[in-house]
Tab-separated table of C-alpha atoms in Angstrom:
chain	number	residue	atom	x	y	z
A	25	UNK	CA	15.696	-99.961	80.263
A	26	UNK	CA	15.278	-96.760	77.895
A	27	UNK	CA	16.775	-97.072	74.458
A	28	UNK	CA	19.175	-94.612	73.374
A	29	UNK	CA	18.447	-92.543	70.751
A	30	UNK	CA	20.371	-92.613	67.266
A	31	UNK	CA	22.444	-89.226	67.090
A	32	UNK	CA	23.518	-90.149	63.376
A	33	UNK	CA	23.541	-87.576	61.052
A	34	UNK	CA	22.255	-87.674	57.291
A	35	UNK	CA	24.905	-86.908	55.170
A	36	UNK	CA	22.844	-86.015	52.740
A	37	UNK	CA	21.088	-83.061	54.733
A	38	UNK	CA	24.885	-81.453	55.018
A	39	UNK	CA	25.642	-81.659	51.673
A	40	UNK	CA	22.640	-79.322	50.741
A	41	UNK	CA	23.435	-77.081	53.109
A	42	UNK	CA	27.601	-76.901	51.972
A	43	UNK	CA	25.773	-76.445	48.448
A	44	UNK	CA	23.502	-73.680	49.134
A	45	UNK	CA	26.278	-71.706	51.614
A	46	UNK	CA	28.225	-72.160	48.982
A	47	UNK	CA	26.451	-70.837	46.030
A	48	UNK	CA	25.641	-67.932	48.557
A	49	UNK	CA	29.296	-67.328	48.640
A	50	UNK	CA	29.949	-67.517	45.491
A	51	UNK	CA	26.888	-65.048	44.663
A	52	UNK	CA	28.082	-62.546	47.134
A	53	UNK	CA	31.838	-62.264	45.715
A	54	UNK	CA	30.057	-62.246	42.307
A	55	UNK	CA	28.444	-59.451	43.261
A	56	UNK	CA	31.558	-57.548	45.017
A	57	UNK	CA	33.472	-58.087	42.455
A	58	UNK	CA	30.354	-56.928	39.964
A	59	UNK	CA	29.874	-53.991	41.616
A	60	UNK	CA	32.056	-51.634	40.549
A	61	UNK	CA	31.064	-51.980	37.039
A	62	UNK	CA	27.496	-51.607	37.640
A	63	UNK	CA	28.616	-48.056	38.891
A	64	UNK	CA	30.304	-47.617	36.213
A	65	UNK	CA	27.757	-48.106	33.829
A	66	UNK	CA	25.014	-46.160	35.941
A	67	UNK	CA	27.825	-43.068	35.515
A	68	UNK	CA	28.437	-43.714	31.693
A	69	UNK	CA	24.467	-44.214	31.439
A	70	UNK	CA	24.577	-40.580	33.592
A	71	UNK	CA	27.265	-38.774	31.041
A	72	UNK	CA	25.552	-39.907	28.365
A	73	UNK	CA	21.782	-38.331	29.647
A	74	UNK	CA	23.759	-35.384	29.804
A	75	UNK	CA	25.719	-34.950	26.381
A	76	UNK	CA	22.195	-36.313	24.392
A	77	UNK	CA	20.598	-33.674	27.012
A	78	UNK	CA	23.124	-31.134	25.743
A	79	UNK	CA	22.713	-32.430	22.290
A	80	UNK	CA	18.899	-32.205	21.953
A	81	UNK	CA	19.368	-28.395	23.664
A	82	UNK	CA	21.287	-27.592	20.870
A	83	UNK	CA	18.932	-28.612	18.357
A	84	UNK	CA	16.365	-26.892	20.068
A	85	UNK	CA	18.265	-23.653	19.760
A	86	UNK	CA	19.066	-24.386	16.394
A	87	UNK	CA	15.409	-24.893	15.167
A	88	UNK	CA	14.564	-21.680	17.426
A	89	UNK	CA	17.493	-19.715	15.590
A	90	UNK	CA	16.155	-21.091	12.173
A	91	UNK	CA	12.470	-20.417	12.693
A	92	UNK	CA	13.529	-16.665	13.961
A	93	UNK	CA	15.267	-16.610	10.982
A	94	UNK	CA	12.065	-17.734	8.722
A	95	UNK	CA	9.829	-15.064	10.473
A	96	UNK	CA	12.458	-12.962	9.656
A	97	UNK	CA	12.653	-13.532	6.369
A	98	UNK	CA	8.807	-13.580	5.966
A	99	UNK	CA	8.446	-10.317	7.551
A	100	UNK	CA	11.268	-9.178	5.133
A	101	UNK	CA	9.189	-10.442	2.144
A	102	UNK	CA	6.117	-9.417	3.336
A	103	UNK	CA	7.699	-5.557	3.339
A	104	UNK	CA	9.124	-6.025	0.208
A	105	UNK	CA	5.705	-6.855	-1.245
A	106	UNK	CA	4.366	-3.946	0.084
A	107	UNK	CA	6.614	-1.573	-0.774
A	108	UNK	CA	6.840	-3.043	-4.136
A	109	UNK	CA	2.379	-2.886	-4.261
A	110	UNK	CA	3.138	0.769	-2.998
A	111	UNK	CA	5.614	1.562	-5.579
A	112	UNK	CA	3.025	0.060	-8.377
A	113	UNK	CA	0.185	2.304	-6.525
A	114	UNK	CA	2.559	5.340	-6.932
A	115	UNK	CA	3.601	4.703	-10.513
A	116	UNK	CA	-0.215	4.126	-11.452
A	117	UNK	CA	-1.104	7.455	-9.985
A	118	UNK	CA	1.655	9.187	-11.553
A	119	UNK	CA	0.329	7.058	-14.681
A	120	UNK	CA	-2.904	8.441	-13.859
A	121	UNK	CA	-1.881	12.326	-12.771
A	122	UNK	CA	0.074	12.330	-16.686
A	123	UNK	CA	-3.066	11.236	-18.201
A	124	UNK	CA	-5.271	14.249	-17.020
A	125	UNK	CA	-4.747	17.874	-17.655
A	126	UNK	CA	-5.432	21.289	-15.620
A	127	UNK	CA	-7.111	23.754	-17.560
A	128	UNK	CA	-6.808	27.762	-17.019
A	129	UNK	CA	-8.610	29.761	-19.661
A	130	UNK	CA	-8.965	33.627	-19.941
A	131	UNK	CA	-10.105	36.228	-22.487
A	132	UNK	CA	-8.862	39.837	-22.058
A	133	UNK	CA	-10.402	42.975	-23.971
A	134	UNK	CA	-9.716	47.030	-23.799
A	135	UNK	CA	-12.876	48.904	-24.563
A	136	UNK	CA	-15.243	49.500	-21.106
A	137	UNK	CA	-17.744	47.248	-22.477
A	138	UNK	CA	-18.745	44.095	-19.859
A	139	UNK	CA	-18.131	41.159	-21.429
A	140	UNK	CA	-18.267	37.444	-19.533
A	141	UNK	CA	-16.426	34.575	-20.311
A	142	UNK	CA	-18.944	31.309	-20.835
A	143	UNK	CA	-17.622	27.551	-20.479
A	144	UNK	CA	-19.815	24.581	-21.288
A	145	UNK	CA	-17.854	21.398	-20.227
A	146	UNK	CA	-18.323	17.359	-21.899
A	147	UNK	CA	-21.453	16.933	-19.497
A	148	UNK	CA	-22.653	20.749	-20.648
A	149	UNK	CA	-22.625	22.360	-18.181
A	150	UNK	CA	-22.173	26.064	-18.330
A	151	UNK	CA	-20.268	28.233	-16.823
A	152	UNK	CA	-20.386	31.817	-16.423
A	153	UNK	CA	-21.475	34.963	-13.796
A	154	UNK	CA	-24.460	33.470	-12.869
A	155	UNK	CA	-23.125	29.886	-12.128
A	156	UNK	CA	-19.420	30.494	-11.505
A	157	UNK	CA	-19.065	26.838	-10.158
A	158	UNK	CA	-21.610	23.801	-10.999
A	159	UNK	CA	-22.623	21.171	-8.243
A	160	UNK	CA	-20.791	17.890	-8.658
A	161	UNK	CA	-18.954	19.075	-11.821
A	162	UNK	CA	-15.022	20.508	-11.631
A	163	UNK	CA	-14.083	23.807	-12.476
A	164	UNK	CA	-14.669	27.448	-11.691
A	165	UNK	CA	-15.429	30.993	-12.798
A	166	UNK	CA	-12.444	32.520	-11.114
A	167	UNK	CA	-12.359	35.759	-12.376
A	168	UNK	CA	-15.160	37.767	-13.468
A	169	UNK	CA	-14.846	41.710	-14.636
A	170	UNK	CA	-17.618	44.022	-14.990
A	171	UNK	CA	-16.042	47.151	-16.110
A	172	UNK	CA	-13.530	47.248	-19.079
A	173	UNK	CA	-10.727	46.873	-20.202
A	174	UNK	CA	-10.819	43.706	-18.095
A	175	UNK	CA	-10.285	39.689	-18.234
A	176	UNK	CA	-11.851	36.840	-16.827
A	177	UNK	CA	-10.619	33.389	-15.999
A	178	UNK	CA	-12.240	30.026	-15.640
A	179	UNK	CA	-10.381	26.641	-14.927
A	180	UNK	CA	-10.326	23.459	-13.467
A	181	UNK	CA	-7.601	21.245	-12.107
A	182	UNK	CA	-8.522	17.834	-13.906
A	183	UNK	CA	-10.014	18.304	-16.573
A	184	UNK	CA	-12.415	15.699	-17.381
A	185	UNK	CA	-11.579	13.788	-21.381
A	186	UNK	CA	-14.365	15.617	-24.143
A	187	UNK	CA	-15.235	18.840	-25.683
A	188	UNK	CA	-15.494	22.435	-23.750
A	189	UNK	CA	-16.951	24.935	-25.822
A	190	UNK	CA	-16.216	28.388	-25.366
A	191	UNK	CA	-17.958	31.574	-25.628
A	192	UNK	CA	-17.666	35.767	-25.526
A	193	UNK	CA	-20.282	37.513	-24.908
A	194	UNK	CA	-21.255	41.232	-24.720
A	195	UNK	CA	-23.217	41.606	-21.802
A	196	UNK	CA	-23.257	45.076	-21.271
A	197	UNK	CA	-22.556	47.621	-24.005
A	198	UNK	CA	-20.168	50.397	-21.936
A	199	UNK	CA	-17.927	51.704	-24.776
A	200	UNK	CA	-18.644	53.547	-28.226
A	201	UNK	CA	-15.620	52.044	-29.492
A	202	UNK	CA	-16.772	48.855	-31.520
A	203	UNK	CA	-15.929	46.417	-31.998
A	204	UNK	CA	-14.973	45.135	-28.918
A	205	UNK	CA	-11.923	43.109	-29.784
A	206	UNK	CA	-11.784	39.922	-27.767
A	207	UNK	CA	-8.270	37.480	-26.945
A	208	UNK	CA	-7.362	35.372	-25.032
A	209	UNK	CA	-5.389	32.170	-23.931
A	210	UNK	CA	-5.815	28.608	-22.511
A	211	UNK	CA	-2.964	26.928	-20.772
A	212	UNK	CA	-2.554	23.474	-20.179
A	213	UNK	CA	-0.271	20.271	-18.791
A	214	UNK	CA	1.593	20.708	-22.021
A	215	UNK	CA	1.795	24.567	-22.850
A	216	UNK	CA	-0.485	27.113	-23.704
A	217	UNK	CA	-2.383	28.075	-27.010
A	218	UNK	CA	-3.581	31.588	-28.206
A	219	UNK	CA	-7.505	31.782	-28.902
A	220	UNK	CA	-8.558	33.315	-32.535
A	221	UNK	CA	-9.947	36.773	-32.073
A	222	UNK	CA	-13.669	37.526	-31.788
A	223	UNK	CA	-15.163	40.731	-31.943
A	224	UNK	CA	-18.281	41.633	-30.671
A	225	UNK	CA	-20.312	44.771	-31.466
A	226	UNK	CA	-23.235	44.956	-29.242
A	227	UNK	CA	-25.643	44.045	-26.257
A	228	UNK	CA	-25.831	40.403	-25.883
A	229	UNK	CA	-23.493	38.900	-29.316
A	230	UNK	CA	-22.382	36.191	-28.770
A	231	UNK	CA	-19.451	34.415	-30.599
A	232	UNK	CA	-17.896	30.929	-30.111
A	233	UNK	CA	-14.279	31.939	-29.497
A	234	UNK	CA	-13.138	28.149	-30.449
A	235	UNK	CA	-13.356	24.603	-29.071
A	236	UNK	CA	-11.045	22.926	-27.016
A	237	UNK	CA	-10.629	18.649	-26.862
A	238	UNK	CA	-9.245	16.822	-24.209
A	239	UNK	CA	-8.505	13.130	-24.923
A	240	UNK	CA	-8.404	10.224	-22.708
A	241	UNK	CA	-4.500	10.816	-22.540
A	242	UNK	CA	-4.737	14.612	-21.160
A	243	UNK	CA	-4.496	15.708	-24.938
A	244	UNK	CA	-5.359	19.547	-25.304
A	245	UNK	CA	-6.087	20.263	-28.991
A	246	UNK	CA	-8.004	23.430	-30.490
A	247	UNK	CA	-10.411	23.465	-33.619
């Protein structure tokens, strides 16, 4: 005859289960009840992305708006320097412009005689009919008379600082009168001044009329 078999059940075995259901439970209505402030949180944690978002745009403008406003400034500068470096270049040209001197001379006479005019500038140079203008040196023969009573001019915008020497000379005697009285005038940055008379009394005298003396400063003196 068959034994039955034991249908007794370990206590123990139950227990562990109750426990673990249990804990389950207890888990799940942790986390219910949980729940609604992890939301919360992920929300705040959302709000707050956005106002540090908002708060770094800001700054960004703000360091945008503050280096437009240093370019700004630089550029501002940088014209000021120029102007003010073309302000010194004017003044040192206008320096410059006062420190030089134009030069217009002219004799005059009244007898039909031909007389000429003759300049030697600092470098000597001369002037006269024959070379009214010199390569690579200033100033010019401008007028030039043949036939009497006449004049003749020379002159030269900047006069270069030194000594011009200058000379009447009879070139052609056209006129019984004699002598053949000889004036003139130079004008310069500062005025004019009357030549002394020369007079000249026949073919090919020459006389030194006087000598004019330009200083570094523009300067026009006669001796």
């Amino acid at each position: 005859m068959l034994k039955r078999r034991s249908r007794e059940i370990s206590i123990f075995n139950l227990s562990m289960l109750d426990v673990f259901a249990s804990a389950m439970a207890a888990f799940l209505i942790i986390m219910i009840i949980l729940l609604p402030y992890y939301e919360r949180d992920a929300i705040a944690d959302q709000s707050r992305i956005a106002e540090l978002q908002q708060a770094l745009d800001a700054t960004q403008a703000e360091l945008a708006s503050a280096e437009a406003a240093r370019e700004a400034a630089e550029a501002e500068t940088q014209s000021a320097r120029a102007e003010a470096e073309r302000q010194r270049q004017q003044a040192e040209s206008l320096v410059s412009r006062l420190a030089r001197t134009f030069l217009v001379l002219y004799i005059r006479w009244n007898t039909l005689d031909d007389i000429d005019l003759h300049v030697i500038d600092p470098s000597g140079a001369e002037f006269y009919f024959e070379h009214k203008t010199r390569p690579g040196r200033p100033g010019e023969l401008s007028e030039d008379t043949i036939n009497g009573p006449g004049n003749e001019v020379w002159e030269v915008r900047d006069a270069p600082p030194g000594r011009y020497q200058i000379f009447a000379q009879l070139y052609k005697d056209k006129d019984a009168r004699k002598p053949a009285v000889v004036q003139g005038r130079v004008f310069h940055r500062d005025g004019s001044n009357a030549f002394p008379t020369v007079r000249l009394n026949r073919t090919s005298e020459s006389a030194l009329i006087t000598t004019i003396q330009v200083d570094a400063d523009g300067n026009v003196s006669l001796r």
